[in-house]
């Protein structure tokens, strides 16, 4: 099973443990305290499970207070390990700025003097592990003296200063980037990025700054400035999210200005290009009434959105026959969110050989708004949005999750949808052994009333790896992916983990009442792939190298596709 057993024993049993010494747990009674011996540094560095720490957590009685919190921070490499004690590894540790202690404390849900709660401990671990610059984390008790318990936080950094020298190929198109980024600038948790990137659609410079804890608070800041050859992208966002299941309120705002050259696709080729300017202004917030950890948490949401879209002809030699209609949305909204507080710790799931916090509960959210001409909108419309996720199986090596999102507008004048987009997805994992797993994914897209700049596309970058990018287009699509995965223990140079996959893809994008041209039916391919997941940097980036062979061919389909991509999962 993937569930972790948790429990508490009463004060009498705890006192008995102090007297008896509990030698089976390797704990010692010192001055009427139960003390867990320090875990060897290399074992802590690798976050190996400690039965002694786990046993102490289970024995703590209700009502004990946190006496102290000590922070143990590890750098990128374990120089106590002969395999990582070479000059290059020592230099890397010396050059790297280890995460500052106050950064770790700012992200904890526990403080000295507060009552010890195991669920706050576990969620603190998840929050730390979710930070871009922390590879893994443990928060655990290590000493218990009467009414107080001392807590230890163990973290390990990843390498965050990276030159952005990258190349990828997907669906017959190349993408590259040059620059640098640091997601833990000088150990402060701040992210800076300066990059030049180029793909099949545009090229330009990007400057990005983000702060996950502004001045040690729960407020977050993100600023982005992008100058492309076809426009720009300027964005500023400041918000206080529902940082944890315990948070009572959230609030924030966002300003955005965007200009780009939109492209429409058919059989992997651009068939139309035009300019699109978009302004986005948003205010949002939420309130949770009496959140109860371990149970379902309910939150009320509210906000205001103003969004303007303008279209014009560009200097392209493939202009569209007509431009999409300019439009403005302006609406207040309210909504509701419900989340079950259920997580499991997995390994060899979306990544290789590291702890993954996977949501295994049910959650849903909806919101409704009214975009009115009286608020400067183009027409009177109802704005709607909703999402639903649920875990159907979790345990005995199986995980089956389903999810769906729905968004769009209902126009009151002609009683029609505008940009209705319905997405449904199912993902099933079956762990055959520790290293082998079978994966099946099914994704469906359905739209209605799409405006002229939007289309549903399917190809090499969206699930059909044997075909060009955006090979098929339509107003709906379906794709099924089947993979046999292998998570190896190979750890070359102690820098990255290696995995393998054999896959089959089947799918189609089409229009309901419109001919989609030759080779517009169901497509299929098969192939093999290599997966590389860094153990020292970019922990959520998995490099995919795939070789795919299409089964359904046409004159514009190559006999083999080679794809180099970076994705956020295996």
Coordinates of C-alpha atoms in Angstrom, one line a residue:
X1 CA 0.0 0.0 0.0
X2 CA 1.1 3.6 -0.6
X3 CA -0.7 5.0 2.5
X4 CA 1.5 5.8 5.5
X5 CA 0.3 4.6 8.8
X6 CA 0.0 7.3 11.4
X7 CA -1.0 7.1 15.0
X8 CA -0.5 8.3 18.6
X9 CA 0.0 6.4 21.8
X10 CA -1.2 7.8 25.1
X11 CA 0.9 9.5 27.8
X12 CA 1.1 6.4 29.9
X13 CA 2.6 4.3 27.2
X14 CA 5.0 7.1 26.3
X15 CA 6.2 7.3 29.9
X16 CA 6.6 3.5 29.9
X17 CA 8.7 3.9 26.8
X18 CA 10.9 6.4 28.6
X19 CA 11.5 4.1 31.5
X20 CA 12.0 1.0 29.4
X21 CA 14.3 2.7 27.0
X22 CA 12.5 1.2 23.9
X23 CA 15.8 -0.4 22.7
X24 CA 14.0 -1.8 19.6
X25 CA 13.5 1.8 18.4
X26 CA 17.1 2.7 19.2
X27 CA 16.0 5.6 21.4
X28 CA 17.6 6.5 24.7
X29 CA 16.3 8.0 27.9
X30 CA 18.4 11.0 28.8
X31 CA 17.4 13.3 31.7
X32 CA 13.8 12.0 31.4
X33 CA 13.9 12.7 27.7
X34 CA 13.4 10.4 24.7
X35 CA 16.2 11.2 22.2
X36 CA 16.5 9.8 18.7
X37 CA 20.2 9.2 17.8
X38 CA 21.4 11.4 15.0
X39 CA 21.1 9.8 11.6
X40 CA 24.4 9.5 9.8
X41 CA 24.9 12.5 7.5
X42 CA 24.9 10.4 4.3
X43 CA 21.6 8.7 5.3
X44 CA 20.0 12.0 6.0
X45 CA 21.4 13.4 2.7
X46 CA 19.6 10.6 0.8
X47 CA 16.5 10.9 3.0
X48 CA 16.5 7.3 4.0
X49 CA 13.6 6.4 6.2
X50 CA 14.3 6.5 9.9
X51 CA 12.3 4.0 11.9
X52 CA 13.4 5.7 15.1
X53 CA 12.1 9.2 14.1
X54 CA 8.9 7.6 12.8
X55 CA 8.3 5.7 16.0
X56 CA 8.8 8.8 18.2
X57 CA 6.3 10.7 16.1
X58 CA 3.7 7.9 16.7
X59 CA 4.4 7.9 20.5
X60 CA 3.9 11.7 21.1
X61 CA 0.8 12.4 23.2
X62 CA -1.7 15.1 22.3
X63 CA -0.9 18.6 23.6
X64 CA 2.9 18.6 23.5
X65 CA 4.4 21.9 22.5
X66 CA 7.2 22.5 20.1
X67 CA 10.2 23.5 22.1
X68 CA 12.8 24.2 19.4
X69 CA 13.2 23.7 15.6
X70 CA 16.7 23.0 14.3
X71 CA 17.5 23.2 10.6
X72 CA 19.9 20.9 8.8
X73 CA 20.7 22.1 5.3
X74 CA 22.6 20.0 2.8
X75 CA 24.3 21.2 -0.3
X76 CA 24.0 19.6 -3.8
X77 CA 26.6 16.8 -3.3
X78 CA 27.5 14.6 -0.4
X79 CA 31.2 15.2 0.1
X80 CA 31.2 12.5 2.9
X81 CA 30.5 9.9 0.1
X82 CA 33.8 8.8 -1.6
X83 CA 31.8 8.8 -4.9
X84 CA 31.0 12.5 -4.5
X85 CA 34.2 13.8 -2.8
X86 CA 36.1 14.6 -6.0
X87 CA 37.4 18.1 -6.7
X88 CA 34.6 18.9 -9.1
X89 CA 31.9 17.9 -6.6
X90 CA 33.6 19.9 -3.8
X91 CA 33.9 22.9 -6.1
X92 CA 30.2 22.7 -7.0
X93 CA 29.2 22.7 -3.3
X94 CA 31.5 25.7 -2.6
X95 CA 30.2 27.7 -5.5
X96 CA 26.6 26.9 -4.6
X97 CA 24.8 29.2 -2.2
X98 CA 22.9 26.9 0.2
X99 CA 19.4 27.9 1.0
X100 CA 19.3 30.3 3.9
X101 CA 17.8 29.1 7.1
X102 CA 15.3 31.8 7.2
X103 CA 14.0 30.7 3.8
X104 CA 13.3 27.3 5.2
X105 CA 11.6 28.7 8.3
X106 CA 9.4 31.0 6.2
X107 CA 7.9 28.0 4.5
X108 CA 7.1 26.0 7.6
X109 CA 3.6 25.7 9.1
X110 CA 5.0 25.1 12.6
X111 CA 6.7 27.4 15.1
X112 CA 8.3 27.2 18.5
X113 CA 5.7 27.3 21.3
X114 CA 2.9 26.0 19.2
X115 CA 1.2 22.6 19.7
X116 CA 2.7 19.8 17.8
X117 CA 0.4 18.5 15.0
X118 CA 1.5 15.7 12.8
X119 CA -0.5 16.9 9.8
X120 CA 1.2 20.3 10.0
X121 CA 4.5 18.5 10.0
X122 CA 3.6 16.5 6.9
X123 CA 2.2 19.5 5.0
X124 CA 5.4 21.4 5.9
X125 CA 7.3 18.6 4.2
X126 CA 5.1 18.9 1.1
X127 CA 5.5 22.6 0.9
X128 CA 9.3 22.4 1.2
X129 CA 9.5 19.6 -1.4
X130 CA 7.4 21.7 -3.8
X131 CA 9.9 24.5 -3.8
X132 CA 11.9 24.7 -7.1
X133 CA 15.2 24.7 -5.2
X134 CA 14.7 21.9 -2.7
X135 CA 15.3 18.4 -3.9
X136 CA 13.7 16.7 -0.8
X137 CA 12.8 17.5 2.8
X138 CA 12.0 15.9 6.1
X139 CA 10.4 17.5 9.2
X140 CA 10.4 15.2 12.2
X141 CA 10.7 15.1 16.0
X142 CA 14.0 14.1 17.4
X143 CA 13.7 14.8 21.2
X144 CA 10.7 14.5 23.6
X145 CA 11.0 15.9 27.1
X146 CA 7.7 15.9 29.1
X147 CA 5.4 18.5 27.6
X148 CA 7.7 19.7 24.8
X149 CA 9.2 18.1 21.7
X150 CA 12.1 19.4 19.6
X151 CA 11.7 19.2 15.8
X152 CA 14.3 18.8 13.1
X153 CA 14.0 20.0 9.5
X154 CA 16.3 18.4 6.9
X155 CA 16.6 19.8 3.4
X156 CA 18.8 19.2 0.4
X157 CA 19.4 21.7 -2.3
X158 CA 19.5 21.3 -6.1
X159 CA 21.9 23.2 -8.4
X160 CA 19.9 26.3 -9.4
X161 CA 22.3 28.5 -11.3
X162 CA 22.0 27.2 -14.9
X163 CA 23.0 28.4 -18.2
X164 CA 20.0 28.1 -20.5
X165 CA 21.7 26.3 -23.4
X166 CA 19.0 24.0 -24.7
X167 CA 17.7 22.4 -27.8
X168 CA 14.6 20.4 -28.5
X169 CA 12.9 18.9 -31.5
X170 CA 9.2 17.9 -31.5
X171 CA 7.0 17.2 -34.5
X172 CA 9.6 18.2 -37.0
X173 CA 10.2 21.6 -35.4
X174 CA 13.3 22.9 -33.5
X175 CA 13.4 25.0 -30.4
X176 CA 16.5 26.4 -28.6
X177 CA 17.3 28.8 -25.8
X178 CA 20.4 30.7 -24.6
X179 CA 20.8 32.6 -21.3
X180 CA 20.9 31.9 -17.6
X181 CA 18.5 31.4 -14.7
X182 CA 18.7 30.9 -11.0
X183 CA 15.7 29.7 -9.0
X184 CA 17.5 30.2 -5.6
X185 CA 19.5 33.4 -6.1
X186 CA 22.2 33.6 -3.4
X187 CA 20.2 31.1 -1.4
X188 CA 17.3 33.5 -0.9
X189 CA 14.6 31.5 -2.7
X190 CA 14.2 34.3 -5.3
X191 CA 14.1 33.4 -9.0
X192 CA 15.8 35.4 -11.8
X193 CA 15.9 34.5 -15.5
X194 CA 17.4 36.2 -18.5
X195 CA 17.0 34.2 -21.7
X196 CA 16.8 34.3 -25.5
X197 CA 14.7 31.6 -27.0
X198 CA 13.5 30.7 -30.4
X199 CA 10.9 28.2 -31.7
X200 CA 8.8 27.7 -34.8
X201 CA 6.5 30.6 -33.8
X202 CA 8.7 33.4 -32.4
X203 CA 12.0 34.5 -31.0
X204 CA 12.8 37.0 -28.3
X205 CA 14.3 37.9 -24.9
X206 CA 12.7 37.3 -21.5
X207 CA 13.5 38.8 -18.1
X208 CA 11.7 37.1 -15.2
X209 CA 11.8 37.7 -11.4
X210 CA 9.7 35.9 -8.8
X211 CA 9.7 35.9 -5.0
X212 CA 7.8 33.1 -3.2
X213 CA 7.8 34.8 0.2
X214 CA 7.9 38.6 -0.1
X215 CA 9.7 40.0 3.0
X216 CA 9.1 36.7 4.8
X217 CA 5.4 36.7 4.4
X218 CA 3.0 34.4 2.5
X219 CA 2.7 37.0 -0.3
X220 CA 4.2 36.0 -3.6
X221 CA 5.5 38.2 -6.5
X222 CA 6.1 37.4 -10.1
X223 CA 7.2 39.9 -12.8
X224 CA 7.9 39.0 -16.4
X225 CA 9.1 41.2 -19.3
X226 CA 9.4 39.6 -22.8
X227 CA 10.3 41.3 -26.1
X228 CA 9.7 39.1 -29.1
X229 CA 10.2 39.6 -32.8
X230 CA 6.4 39.5 -33.2
X231 CA 5.4 41.5 -30.1
X232 CA 5.7 41.5 -26.3
X233 CA 4.5 39.9 -23.0
X234 CA 4.5 42.0 -19.9
X235 CA 3.0 40.6 -16.7
X236 CA 3.0 41.5 -13.0
X237 CA 1.3 39.3 -10.4
X238 CA 1.2 39.6 -6.6
X239 CA -0.9 37.3 -4.5
X240 CA -1.3 35.5 -1.3
X241 CA -2.5 32.0 -2.2
X242 CA -4.1 29.3 -0.1
X243 CA -0.6 28.4 1.1
X244 CA -1.8 25.3 2.9
X245 CA -4.9 23.5 3.9
X246 CA -4.9 25.6 7.0
X247 CA -5.1 29.0 5.3
X248 CA -8.3 31.0 5.9
X249 CA -8.0 33.5 3.1
X250 CA -6.3 34.3 -0.2
X251 CA -6.1 37.5 -2.3
X252 CA -4.2 39.0 -5.2
X253 CA -4.1 40.8 -8.5
X254 CA -2.6 40.5 -11.9
X255 CA -1.8 42.9 -14.8
X256 CA -0.9 41.6 -18.2
X257 CA -0.2 43.0 -21.7
X258 CA 0.4 40.7 -24.6
X259 CA 1.1 41.1 -28.3
X260 CA 2.0 38.2 -30.6
X261 CA 1.5 36.9 -34.1
X262 CA -1.1 34.2 -34.0
X263 CA -0.8 31.2 -36.3
X264 CA -3.4 28.7 -37.6
X265 CA -2.2 25.2 -38.6
X266 CA -3.1 22.5 -41.0
X267 CA -1.1 19.3 -41.6
X268 CA 1.8 20.7 -39.6
X269 CA 2.0 23.9 -41.8
X270 CA 1.1 27.4 -41.0
X271 CA -1.9 28.5 -43.1
X272 CA -2.6 31.9 -41.6
X273 CA -0.9 34.6 -39.5
X274 CA -2.2 37.7 -37.9
X275 CA -1.5 40.0 -34.9
X276 CA -3.3 39.7 -31.6
X277 CA -3.1 42.2 -28.8
X278 CA -4.5 41.2 -25.3
X279 CA -4.9 43.2 -22.1
X280 CA -5.6 41.3 -18.9
X281 CA -6.5 42.8 -15.5
X282 CA -7.6 40.6 -12.6
X283 CA -8.5 40.9 -8.9
X284 CA -9.2 37.7 -7.0
X285 CA -9.5 36.3 -3.5
X286 CA -11.0 33.5 -1.4
X287 CA -12.2 32.6 2.1
X288 CA -12.1 29.3 3.8
X289 CA -14.6 28.7 6.6
X290 CA -13.2 26.6 9.5
X291 CA -10.7 24.5 7.5
X292 CA -10.4 21.0 9.1
X293 CA -7.2 19.2 8.2
X294 CA -7.7 15.6 7.2
X295 CA -11.2 16.3 6.0
X296 CA -12.8 18.2 3.1
X297 CA -12.0 21.9 3.0
X298 CA -14.5 24.4 1.5
X299 CA -13.5 27.8 0.1
X300 CA -15.6 30.6 -1.4
X301 CA -13.9 32.4 -4.3
X302 CA -14.5 35.9 -5.8
X303 CA -12.9 38.3 -8.2
X304 CA -13.1 40.6 -11.2
X305 CA -11.7 40.1 -14.7
X306 CA -11.3 42.6 -17.5
X307 CA -9.9 41.2 -20.8
X308 CA -9.6 42.9 -24.1
X309 CA -8.7 41.2 -27.5
X310 CA -7.8 43.2 -30.6
X311 CA -6.8 41.7 -34.0
X312 CA -5.1 43.2 -37.0
X313 CA -3.3 42.0 -40.2
X314 CA 0.4 41.5 -39.8
X315 CA 3.1 41.7 -42.5
X316 CA 2.8 38.0 -43.1
X317 CA 2.4 36.7 -46.7
X318 CA -0.3 34.3 -45.5
X319 CA -3.0 36.5 -44.0
X320 CA -6.4 35.0 -43.0
X321 CA -9.4 35.6 -45.2
X322 CA -11.0 37.5 -42.3
X323 CA -9.9 38.5 -38.9
X324 CA -11.4 37.3 -35.6
X325 CA -13.8 39.8 -34.1
X326 CA -12.4 42.3 -31.5
X327 CA -14.0 41.6 -28.1
X328 CA -13.9 42.7 -24.5
X329 CA -14.9 40.7 -21.4
X330 CA -15.6 42.5 -18.1
X331 CA -17.2 40.6 -15.3
X332 CA -17.3 40.1 -11.5
X333 CA -17.5 36.4 -10.5
X334 CA -18.0 34.2 -7.5
X335 CA -17.3 30.5 -7.0
X336 CA -16.7 27.6 -4.7
X337 CA -13.8 25.2 -4.2
X338 CA -13.8 21.9 -2.3
X339 CA -10.6 19.9 -1.6
X340 CA -10.0 16.6 0.3
X341 CA -6.8 16.7 2.3
X342 CA -5.4 13.4 1.0
X343 CA -1.8 12.8 -0.2
X344 CA 0.5 9.8 -0.8
X345 CA 4.3 9.7 -0.9
X346 CA 5.4 7.8 -4.1
X347 CA 8.7 7.0 -5.8
X348 CA 9.3 6.2 -9.4
X349 CA 6.1 7.7 -10.5
X350 CA 6.3 11.0 -12.5
X351 CA 10.1 11.3 -11.7
X352 CA 12.9 8.9 -10.9
X353 CA 14.2 8.0 -7.5
X354 CA 12.8 10.9 -5.4
X355 CA 9.9 11.5 -3.1
X356 CA 6.8 12.7 -4.8
X357 CA 3.7 14.1 -3.0
X358 CA 0.7 13.0 -5.1
X359 CA -2.8 14.2 -4.4
X360 CA -5.1 11.1 -4.1
X361 CA -8.4 12.8 -3.0
X362 CA -11.3 14.5 -4.7
X363 CA -11.4 18.2 -5.5
X364 CA -13.7 20.4 -7.5
X365 CA -14.2 24.0 -8.3
X366 CA -16.7 26.2 -10.1
X367 CA -17.2 29.9 -10.8
X368 CA -19.8 32.1 -12.5
X369 CA -19.7 35.7 -13.7
X370 CA -21.7 38.1 -15.7
X371 CA -19.9 40.1 -18.5
X372 CA -22.1 43.1 -19.2
X373 CA -22.2 45.8 -21.8
X374 CA -22.7 48.2 -18.9
X375 CA -19.2 47.2 -17.7
X376 CA -17.6 47.9 -21.1
X377 CA -18.0 44.4 -22.4
X378 CA -18.7 43.7 -26.0
X379 CA -21.9 41.8 -25.3
X380 CA -23.9 40.4 -22.4
X381 CA -22.6 37.0 -21.5
X382 CA -22.4 34.5 -18.7
X383 CA -18.8 33.5 -17.9
X384 CA -18.4 30.0 -16.4
X385 CA -15.5 27.8 -15.3
X386 CA -15.3 24.5 -13.5
X387 CA -12.9 21.6 -12.8
X388 CA -13.2 18.2 -11.2
X389 CA -10.4 15.7 -10.2
X390 CA -10.8 12.4 -8.4
X391 CA -8.8 9.4 -7.5
X392 CA -10.6 6.2 -8.4
X393 CA -7.8 3.8 -7.3
X394 CA -4.9 4.3 -4.9
X395 CA -3.1 1.4 -3.4
X396 CA -1.7 -2.1 -4.2
X397 CA 0.5 -0.6 -6.8
X398 CA -2.3 1.1 -8.7
X399 CA -3.2 4.7 -9.2
X400 CA -6.1 5.8 -11.4
X401 CA -7.0 9.5 -11.5
X402 CA -9.6 11.3 -13.7
X403 CA -10.1 15.0 -14.2
X404 CA -12.1 17.4 -16.3
X405 CA -12.1 21.1 -16.9
X406 CA -14.8 23.3 -18.5
X407 CA -14.7 27.0 -19.4
X408 CA -16.3 29.5 -21.8
X409 CA -19.1 32.0 -22.2
X410 CA -22.8 31.8 -22.9
X411 CA -24.1 34.7 -25.1
X412 CA -27.5 35.8 -24.0
X413 CA -28.5 37.5 -27.3
X414 CA -28.3 34.5 -29.6
X415 CA -28.2 31.8 -26.9
X416 CA -24.9 30.3 -28.1
X417 CA -21.6 29.3 -26.7
X418 CA -18.4 31.3 -27.2
X419 CA -15.0 29.5 -26.7
X420 CA -16.6 26.6 -24.8
X421 CA -13.7 24.3 -24.1
X422 CA -14.2 20.9 -22.3
X423 CA -11.2 18.8 -21.4
X424 CA -11.4 15.2 -20.0
X425 CA -8.4 13.1 -18.9
X426 CA -7.8 9.7 -17.4
X427 CA -4.4 8.5 -16.2
X428 CA -3.7 5.0 -14.9
X429 CA -0.4 3.8 -13.4
X430 CA 0.2 0.1 -12.5
X431 CA 3.5 -0.6 -10.6
X432 CA 4.5 -4.1 -11.7
X433 CA 7.6 -4.0 -9.7
X434 CA 9.7 -1.2 -8.0
X435 CA 11.3 -0.4 -11.4
X436 CA 8.6 -1.4 -13.9
X437 CA 5.3 0.3 -14.5
X438 CA 2.5 0.3 -17.0
X439 CA 0.9 3.7 -17.9
X440 CA -2.3 4.4 -19.8
X441 CA -3.5 7.9 -20.6
X442 CA -6.7 9.0 -22.4
X443 CA -7.4 12.7 -23.2
X444 CA -10.5 14.2 -24.9
X445 CA -11.1 17.8 -26.1
X446 CA -14.5 19.2 -27.1
X447 CA -15.1 22.8 -28.2
X448 CA -18.0 24.9 -29.4
X449 CA -18.1 28.5 -30.7
X450 CA -14.3 28.9 -31.0
X451 CA -13.2 32.4 -32.0
X452 CA -10.9 32.7 -35.0
X453 CA -7.6 32.5 -33.2
X454 CA -8.4 29.3 -31.4
X455 CA -8.3 25.7 -32.7
X456 CA -7.8 22.2 -31.4
X457 CA -4.5 20.7 -32.7
X458 CA -2.9 17.3 -32.4
X459 CA 0.6 16.1 -33.3
X460 CA 4.1 15.5 -32.1
X461 CA 3.9 17.9 -29.1
X462 CA 0.4 16.9 -28.0
X463 CA 0.5 13.1 -27.9
X464 CA 1.0 11.8 -31.4
X465 CA 4.7 11.4 -31.4
X466 CA 5.0 9.9 -34.9
X467 CA 3.7 13.0 -36.6
X468 CA 4.6 16.7 -37.1
X469 CA 3.6 19.3 -34.6
X470 CA 0.0 20.4 -35.1
X471 CA -0.5 17.8 -37.8
X472 CA -4.3 17.6 -37.4
X473 CA -6.6 20.4 -36.5
X474 CA -10.3 20.5 -35.6
X475 CA -12.8 21.5 -33.0
X476 CA -12.5 18.2 -31.0
X477 CA -9.8 15.5 -30.4
X478 CA -9.1 12.3 -28.7
X479 CA -5.7 10.7 -28.0
X480 CA -4.7 7.5 -26.1
X481 CA -1.2 6.8 -25.0
X482 CA 0.1 3.4 -23.7
X483 CA 3.6 3.1 -22.2
X484 CA 5.6 0.4 -20.6
X485 CA 8.0 2.2 -18.4
X486 CA 11.3 1.3 -16.8
X487 CA 12.9 3.3 -13.9
X488 CA 16.5 2.2 -13.7
X489 CA 18.9 2.6 -10.8
X490 CA 21.6 3.9 -13.1
X491 CA 22.9 7.2 -11.8
X492 CA 25.7 8.4 -14.2
X493 CA 28.3 10.7 -12.6
X494 CA 25.7 11.1 -9.7
X495 CA 24.1 13.8 -11.9
X496 CA 21.0 12.3 -13.5
X497 CA 18.7 9.3 -13.4
X498 CA 17.8 7.2 -16.5
X499 CA 14.5 5.7 -17.5
X500 CA 13.2 4.0 -20.6
X501 CA 9.8 3.7 -22.3
X502 CA 8.1 1.8 -25.1
X503 CA 4.9 3.4 -26.3
X504 CA 1.9 3.4 -28.6
X505 CA -0.1 6.5 -29.5
X506 CA -3.5 6.5 -31.2
X507 CA -5.6 9.7 -31.8
X508 CA -7.5 12.0 -34.0
X509 CA -8.5 15.7 -34.3
X510 CA -11.5 16.6 -36.5
X511 CA -14.4 18.9 -37.2
X512 CA -18.0 17.7 -36.7
X513 CA -19.4 18.9 -40.0
X514 CA -16.3 19.7 -42.1
X515 CA -13.9 17.7 -44.2
X516 CA -10.4 17.5 -42.6
X517 CA -8.6 16.6 -45.8
X518 CA -6.5 13.6 -46.7
X519 CA -5.1 11.6 -43.8
X520 CA -7.7 13.2 -41.6
X521 CA -8.8 9.9 -39.9
X522 CA -7.5 8.0 -36.9
X523 CA -3.7 8.1 -36.7
X524 CA -1.3 5.8 -34.8
X525 CA 2.4 5.4 -34.0
X526 CA 4.7 3.4 -31.9
X527 CA 8.2 3.9 -30.6
X528 CA 10.8 3.8 -27.9
X529 CA 12.1 6.6 -25.6
X530 CA 14.9 7.6 -23.2
X531 CA 14.1 9.6 -20.1
X532 CA 16.7 11.7 -18.2
X533 CA 15.8 13.2 -14.8
X534 CA 18.4 15.3 -13.1
X535 CA 19.1 14.4 -9.4
X536 CA 21.0 17.7 -8.9
X537 CA 19.1 20.3 -10.9
X538 CA 15.7 21.0 -12.5
X539 CA 14.0 18.3 -10.5
X540 CA 10.6 18.7 -12.3
X541 CA 12.1 18.7 -15.8
X542 CA 12.3 15.3 -17.5
X543 CA 14.2 15.2 -20.8
X544 CA 12.4 13.0 -23.4
X545 CA 14.3 11.5 -26.3
X546 CA 11.8 9.6 -28.4
X547 CA 12.0 7.8 -31.7
X548 CA 8.5 7.2 -33.2
X549 CA 7.3 5.3 -36.3
X550 CA 3.9 6.3 -37.8
X551 CA 1.5 3.6 -38.9
X552 CA -0.8 5.7 -40.9
X553 CA 1.2 7.6 -43.6
X554 CA 0.7 10.1 -46.3
X555 CA 3.0 12.0 -48.6
X556 CA 3.6 14.6 -45.9
X557 CA 4.4 12.1 -43.2
X558 CA 8.1 11.1 -42.6
X559 CA 8.8 7.4 -41.9
X560 CA 10.4 8.2 -38.5
X561 CA 10.2 11.1 -36.1
X562 CA 12.9 11.9 -33.6
X563 CA 11.8 14.2 -30.7
X564 CA 13.9 16.0 -28.1
X565 CA 11.5 17.6 -25.5
X566 CA 11.5 18.6 -21.9
X567 CA 8.3 17.9 -19.9
X568 CA 7.2 18.1 -16.3
X569 CA 6.7 14.3 -15.9
X570 CA 7.9 10.9 -17.1

